[in-house]
XYZ file of C-alpha atoms in Angstrom:
473
model
C 207.862 92.435 130.066
C 207.164 96.098 129.238
C 205.110 98.159 131.745
C 201.951 99.711 130.248
C 202.141 103.500 129.756
C 199.170 105.039 131.573
C 200.570 108.575 131.826
C 198.833 111.592 130.265
C 199.570 115.292 130.058
C 198.630 117.488 133.035
C 196.443 120.425 132.013
C 198.399 122.842 134.241
C 202.096 121.808 133.973
C 201.799 119.934 130.639
C 204.091 117.181 131.972
C 203.499 113.480 131.214
C 202.358 112.140 134.587
C 199.757 109.967 136.201
C 196.736 112.254 136.142
C 193.292 112.472 137.673
C 190.167 113.772 135.945
C 188.060 116.595 137.388
C 184.408 115.650 136.951
C 183.383 119.305 136.814
C 185.567 120.513 133.944
C 186.676 117.083 132.567
C 190.328 118.213 132.526
C 193.287 115.983 133.590
C 195.568 117.113 136.454
C 198.616 115.588 138.184
C 198.245 115.061 141.948
C 199.934 118.369 142.860
C 197.891 120.486 140.485
C 194.678 118.602 141.241
C 195.063 119.814 144.836
C 195.715 123.331 143.575
C 192.669 123.140 141.301
C 190.562 122.072 144.275
C 191.812 125.032 146.324
C 190.800 127.426 143.538
C 187.322 125.925 143.520
C 187.105 126.354 147.297
C 188.034 130.039 146.927
C 185.317 130.555 144.320
C 182.790 128.888 146.624
C 183.821 131.211 149.490
C 183.329 134.240 147.197
C 179.888 132.954 146.244
C 178.945 132.479 149.909
C 180.135 136.006 150.680
C 178.036 137.457 147.806
C 175.044 135.476 149.051
C 175.456 136.860 152.606
C 175.713 140.428 151.313
C 172.557 140.025 149.229
C 170.720 138.519 152.198
C 171.715 141.529 154.305
C 170.308 143.897 151.642
C 167.012 142.012 151.669
C 166.754 142.322 155.458
C 167.545 146.038 155.299
C 164.839 146.521 152.645
C 162.275 144.725 154.781
C 163.097 146.914 157.807
C 162.960 150.169 155.817
C 160.596 149.902 152.820
C 160.331 153.685 152.404
C 163.711 154.165 150.765
C 164.441 156.673 147.997
C 163.590 154.270 145.190
C 160.253 153.316 146.748
C 159.393 156.969 147.346
C 160.145 157.738 143.681
C 157.985 154.839 142.498
C 155.075 155.953 144.678
C 155.299 159.405 143.140
C 155.197 157.802 139.679
C 152.127 155.784 140.689
C 150.388 158.942 141.885
C 151.170 160.634 138.604
C 149.921 157.560 136.676
C 146.653 157.765 138.591
C 146.120 161.386 137.575
C 147.136 160.718 133.978
C 144.923 157.634 133.777
C 141.842 159.599 134.794
C 142.543 162.121 132.047
C 143.180 159.322 129.516
C 139.952 157.530 130.451
C 137.970 160.732 130.053
C 139.606 161.447 126.681
C 139.155 157.845 125.515
C 135.482 157.913 126.416
C 135.009 161.145 124.465
C 136.861 159.690 121.432
C 134.660 156.590 121.483
C 131.525 158.719 121.681
C 132.685 160.660 118.617
C 133.470 157.443 116.712
C 130.041 155.988 117.473
C 128.282 159.193 116.379
C 130.408 159.413 113.209
C 129.794 155.724 112.431
C 126.067 156.263 112.775
C 126.204 159.227 110.413
C 128.347 157.283 107.919
C 125.925 154.352 108.054
C 122.947 156.568 107.272
C 124.871 158.263 104.443
C 125.873 154.876 102.957
C 122.278 153.647 103.053
C 121.158 156.888 101.436
C 123.758 156.553 98.654
C 122.764 152.944 97.957
C 119.092 153.906 97.913
C 119.771 156.817 95.580
C 121.792 154.553 93.295
C 118.970 152.013 93.216
C 116.473 154.792 92.522
C 118.633 155.969 89.628
C 118.696 152.469 88.161
C 114.905 152.178 88.457
C 114.526 155.598 86.850
C 116.891 154.645 84.025
C 115.056 151.366 83.341
C 111.731 153.197 83.364
C 112.970 155.854 80.946
C 114.632 153.420 78.542
C 111.645 151.042 78.796
C 114.004 148.042 78.373
C 113.529 145.641 81.239
C 112.507 142.073 81.936
C 112.010 139.646 84.807
C 115.765 139.498 85.424
C 115.903 143.262 85.915
C 112.881 143.277 88.216
C 114.152 140.372 90.336
C 117.521 142.062 90.662
C 116.003 145.384 91.750
C 113.678 143.611 94.189
C 116.627 141.737 95.738
C 118.645 144.946 96.027
C 115.804 146.706 97.844
C 115.503 143.720 100.206
C 119.257 143.833 100.933
C 119.192 147.580 101.623
C 116.155 147.145 103.911
C 117.858 144.342 105.868
C 121.029 146.407 106.209
C 119.007 149.386 107.445
C 117.238 147.218 110.037
C 120.564 145.878 111.339
C 122.673 149.017 111.681
C 126.096 149.737 113.154
C 128.168 146.563 113.009
C 130.458 147.894 115.730
C 130.829 147.027 119.391
C 132.798 147.883 122.513
C 135.736 145.692 123.468
C 136.898 145.692 127.078
C 140.487 144.629 127.753
C 140.051 142.521 130.889
C 143.777 141.793 131.156
C 144.720 145.243 132.418
C 143.872 146.847 135.777
C 142.096 149.697 134.036
C 139.801 148.240 131.429
C 140.662 149.786 128.086
C 137.791 150.240 125.651
C 138.115 150.605 121.894
C 135.865 150.505 118.864
C 136.247 147.239 116.935
C 136.282 147.628 113.175
C 135.886 144.903 110.577
C 138.745 146.371 108.541
C 141.779 144.138 108.200
C 145.272 145.200 109.291
C 147.312 147.193 106.801
C 150.334 146.056 104.877
C 149.778 142.336 104.514
C 152.890 140.346 103.669
C 153.278 137.082 101.818
C 155.772 134.232 101.912
C 158.139 135.004 99.057
C 158.446 131.416 97.827
C 155.258 130.449 96.019
C 153.352 127.181 95.747
C 152.402 126.134 92.215
C 148.662 125.364 92.292
C 148.026 124.868 88.567
C 150.247 124.024 85.614
C 153.979 124.209 86.136
C 154.605 121.060 84.108
C 155.904 122.736 80.987
C 153.973 124.231 78.107
C 151.382 121.851 76.658
C 147.750 120.856 76.386
C 147.645 117.983 78.872
C 145.302 118.343 81.844
C 148.248 119.204 84.117
C 149.643 121.827 81.718
C 148.892 125.316 80.454
C 149.861 127.289 77.375
C 150.405 130.954 78.237
C 147.518 131.487 80.693
C 146.177 135.022 81.078
C 143.177 135.647 83.362
C 142.118 134.020 86.609
C 139.058 133.821 88.856
C 138.946 132.288 92.375
C 135.545 131.260 93.711
C 134.505 131.017 97.370
C 135.641 127.365 97.498
C 139.150 128.318 96.287
C 138.555 126.657 92.932
C 140.673 128.300 90.226
C 139.287 129.223 86.786
C 141.987 129.945 84.199
C 141.944 131.329 80.667
C 144.371 128.863 79.076
C 144.926 131.255 76.203
C 146.721 129.338 73.453
C 145.017 126.072 74.316
C 141.807 128.011 73.528
C 140.002 126.784 76.620
C 138.864 127.629 80.142
C 140.166 125.183 82.740
C 138.985 124.740 86.314
C 141.421 123.435 88.915
C 139.624 122.312 92.042
C 141.267 123.329 95.314
C 144.424 121.191 95.828
C 143.812 119.273 92.577
C 146.756 117.853 90.623
C 145.065 118.314 87.230
C 142.459 120.630 85.764
C 139.251 119.978 83.874
C 138.019 121.766 80.754
C 134.774 123.647 81.362
C 134.644 125.753 78.165
C 136.297 125.476 74.753
C 138.990 122.871 74.325
C 137.673 122.015 70.871
C 140.645 123.552 69.046
C 140.869 127.121 67.821
C 137.695 128.331 66.135
C 134.630 130.564 66.168
C 131.876 127.997 66.537
C 129.711 128.305 69.649
C 131.581 125.462 71.360
C 134.999 126.897 70.476
C 137.207 129.699 71.743
C 140.092 131.601 70.194
C 142.733 133.076 72.480
C 140.538 133.869 75.527
C 141.986 136.596 77.730
C 139.833 136.805 80.859
C 137.082 134.933 82.687
C 134.638 135.632 85.505
C 132.121 133.351 87.188
C 128.665 134.678 87.991
C 128.217 132.791 91.252
C 124.487 133.534 91.352
C 123.722 131.307 88.362
C 127.118 129.540 88.089
C 127.600 130.746 84.532
C 131.031 131.452 83.049
C 131.585 134.703 81.139
C 134.602 134.758 78.818
C 136.456 137.469 76.909
C 136.852 135.469 73.679
C 139.415 137.954 72.401
C 140.403 136.677 68.955
C 136.725 136.038 68.101
C 135.866 139.606 69.228
C 132.998 138.506 71.426
C 131.994 138.089 75.059
C 130.405 134.676 75.447
C 128.566 133.014 78.328
C 128.679 129.289 79.081
C 125.925 127.888 81.277
C 125.545 124.114 81.658
C 127.505 123.604 78.412
C 125.100 125.901 76.568
C 126.586 128.991 74.941
C 125.229 132.482 74.396
C 127.037 135.428 72.826
C 126.461 138.413 75.118
C 128.388 141.083 73.181
C 129.404 141.023 69.486
C 132.222 142.846 67.666
C 134.283 143.967 70.647
C 138.046 143.863 71.117
C 137.441 142.464 74.595
C 140.294 141.825 77.031
C 139.433 142.411 80.707
C 136.145 141.529 82.434
C 134.626 142.511 85.765
C 131.216 142.414 87.436
C 130.113 144.756 90.204
C 127.946 143.893 93.198
C 124.822 144.995 91.311
C 125.450 142.510 88.503
C 126.587 145.032 85.869
C 129.205 143.670 83.448
C 132.277 145.740 82.526
C 134.502 145.032 79.499
C 137.731 146.705 78.362
C 138.047 147.293 74.608
C 141.651 147.506 73.352
C 140.720 148.826 69.910
C 138.453 151.635 71.119
C 140.612 152.290 74.215
C 137.648 152.320 76.545
C 135.713 150.409 79.187
C 131.965 149.897 78.791
C 129.277 148.770 81.226
C 126.269 146.621 80.367
C 123.102 146.059 82.380
C 122.249 142.518 83.359
C 120.206 141.043 80.556
C 120.597 144.201 78.456
C 123.378 143.144 76.092
C 121.530 144.060 72.911
C 122.365 147.738 73.328
C 125.737 149.467 73.021
C 126.462 149.677 76.732
C 127.705 152.820 78.487
C 131.295 154.152 78.291
C 132.590 154.440 81.863
C 136.335 154.968 81.218
C 138.260 156.287 78.218
C 136.433 156.463 74.920
C 138.242 159.633 73.845
C 140.703 158.052 71.436
C 144.163 156.615 72.072
C 146.357 158.877 74.193
C 147.955 159.603 77.542
C 145.644 162.357 78.764
C 143.557 161.674 81.844
C 140.447 161.276 79.718
C 142.204 158.727 77.474
C 143.577 155.200 77.551
C 146.174 153.389 75.479
C 145.627 149.623 75.218
C 143.535 148.938 78.364
C 143.771 145.335 79.562
C 142.622 144.056 82.969
C 140.047 145.925 85.076
C 138.724 145.888 88.647
C 135.491 147.352 90.089
C 135.328 148.365 93.769
C 132.355 148.648 96.132
C 131.639 152.217 94.988
C 131.654 151.205 91.296
C 134.957 152.954 90.668
C 136.874 151.370 87.769
C 140.573 150.565 87.975
C 142.144 150.043 84.534
C 145.590 148.722 83.626
C 146.458 151.335 80.998
C 149.094 149.048 79.493
C 150.943 151.136 76.905
C 150.833 154.230 79.120
C 152.534 152.162 81.856
C 150.045 153.233 84.484
C 146.880 152.259 86.338
C 143.942 154.656 86.152
C 141.008 155.020 88.528
C 137.727 156.340 87.186
C 135.107 157.174 89.785
C 131.507 156.438 88.892
C 130.271 159.095 86.477
C 133.700 160.794 86.134
C 134.745 162.286 82.792
C 138.412 161.603 83.379
C 140.492 159.267 85.489
C 143.225 159.653 88.044
C 146.647 157.996 87.935
C 146.934 155.711 90.975
C 150.030 153.682 89.979
C 152.915 154.367 87.603
C 152.487 157.144 85.085
C 156.183 158.078 85.098
C 157.141 156.355 81.873
C 158.252 152.789 81.371
C 160.853 151.641 83.891
C 161.744 149.544 86.896
C 161.934 152.234 89.577
C 159.437 152.167 92.433
C 157.450 154.996 90.803
C 157.269 153.227 87.443
C 155.623 150.262 85.736
C 156.383 148.350 82.565
C 153.311 147.152 80.641
C 151.023 146.533 83.643
C 148.462 143.747 83.398
C 146.355 142.299 86.245
C 144.993 144.749 88.806
C 143.074 144.122 92.046
C 142.239 146.311 95.058
C 141.941 145.147 98.670
C 139.557 146.265 101.431
C 141.882 149.131 102.370
C 141.940 150.501 98.814
C 145.530 149.336 98.271
C 146.163 148.615 94.608
C 148.030 145.506 93.447
C 149.451 145.464 89.918
C 151.066 142.722 87.831
C 154.096 144.654 86.564
C 154.572 142.214 83.692
C 157.853 143.237 82.070
C 159.472 143.869 85.468
C 158.359 140.386 86.565
C 156.994 141.575 89.896
C 153.765 142.370 91.746
C 153.578 145.927 93.068
C 151.382 147.466 95.766
C 150.429 151.143 95.547
C 148.506 153.228 98.068
C 146.389 155.827 96.297
C 148.034 159.240 96.487
C 151.539 157.878 97.080
C 154.367 158.697 94.697
C 155.876 155.203 94.791
C 154.789 151.598 95.100
C 156.476 148.632 96.758
C 157.270 145.107 95.644
C 155.151 142.480 97.407
C 156.286 139.339 95.531
C 158.675 138.646 92.669
C 161.139 141.323 91.629
C 164.010 138.828 91.637
C 164.553 138.879 87.912
C 162.859 136.870 85.189
C 162.957 133.159 86.028
C 161.147 130.006 87.069
C 162.299 129.662 90.666
C 159.690 129.777 93.443
C 160.553 133.424 94.205
C 160.600 134.486 90.552
C 158.011 135.345 87.898
C 158.019 135.527 84.116
C 155.572 138.058 82.667
C 152.815 137.902 85.323
C 149.270 138.566 84.090
C 146.089 137.970 86.116
C 145.837 138.506 89.885
C 143.363 137.376 92.531
C 142.922 136.929 96.283
C 141.094 134.102 98.017
C 139.021 134.699 101.144
C 142.105 134.190 103.347
C 144.002 136.922 101.448
C 146.425 134.481 99.830
C 147.677 136.022 96.594
C 147.362 134.145 93.275
C 149.444 135.175 90.255
C 149.111 133.976 86.666
C 152.790 133.364 85.887
C 152.224 133.346 82.138
C 155.767 132.874 80.876
C 156.187 129.866 83.160
C 152.766 128.419 82.216
C 151.691 128.122 85.843
C 149.548 129.666 88.581
C 151.463 130.643 91.708
C 149.972 130.967 95.184
C 151.787 133.207 97.669
C 150.572 132.417 101.168
C 149.848 135.292 103.527
C 152.045 135.607 106.614
């Protein structure tokens, strides 16, 4: 009968022997080297005990003599901090006083500017003698808003930081932090199921509008329709057009842009190929502007409608209810060209709180800003020829501006969205810029842009027949 082999290799001498496992390190040792291993552990324990005793002695010495050199140095630092803190508090208080006084002055100046603007509108209506109930109701509402704002001034307050020993005070502003960033992989919120005319498809979408409920309105260009995708919906629903290509009142032809007047829930459409701006309200249609090469649309806070005209290379403004006249040229209108008083194929537009107009000057590869009443614009993005460098654009399309006056541009042929700060020589890529493609971090000829109220960024990814949502970080 053969004896069973229960020998293993000793970790120390590597000989095949009967071994014993150390529970601490899980290694196998023969009897001799197990004893040696135990002695080494005992030595390490003695060293640890010795270190412990030395540390205990230091603690006792510190307790008996707290005024050592280190403590003395720290006390001196505390004394200096006390003196510095008094100076800082005094300076901080003075800064806050100045901010409050300046804010009060700014508030009064803003109210004065709004009142003067309203007075100018009233004067203009009175001189032109073209007004109706809509005009009067609008002016009455504006005066009410200005009065309410004047009676509730200075939306600022003092914040005390109760977490620190010295309570820090600062002026709280409603402005959002600078330099928002977005997750680079987008979520498809509309389309993305190939090119087609089904309710879950698009055919080269162009413009976009996001309402306060995050519902998405899309100009589904070559399906000749406006489609609304409810928030988180899997399919859209046709709310205008969709009756094939045509120029009847219930038809559209290659619409480029859309806005929703949330006061009366009407839909205003740049019906580009039909050369008209048309309004849909409860499935009833009304042509607002005839014979215009309309592309981009925008509406300011006063209800004025702005339209870019690609043929005349200009942007015009119309009064609410006053679409029978020719409107007023507010940008361009001096022929095709690249001078600061000219535009070359203007597409999308954006109007800020001060009624400044931002125009994607497509074939000049730049974005222009025209202040209210200005005779010429200012280049605020691009303007260095067509290209893909950070100081260039290539056929820009959608343009929007955030609360900090940072300009976002759909750089269509570079397949990226750029952010430019006015006055800077270069922009920066915020999403896209990874080559033309259909991956979640890629774009293909982006067009319209929009934010929702949470600052998520929506991009009309035209070449991919989808709307992409980039979530804010």
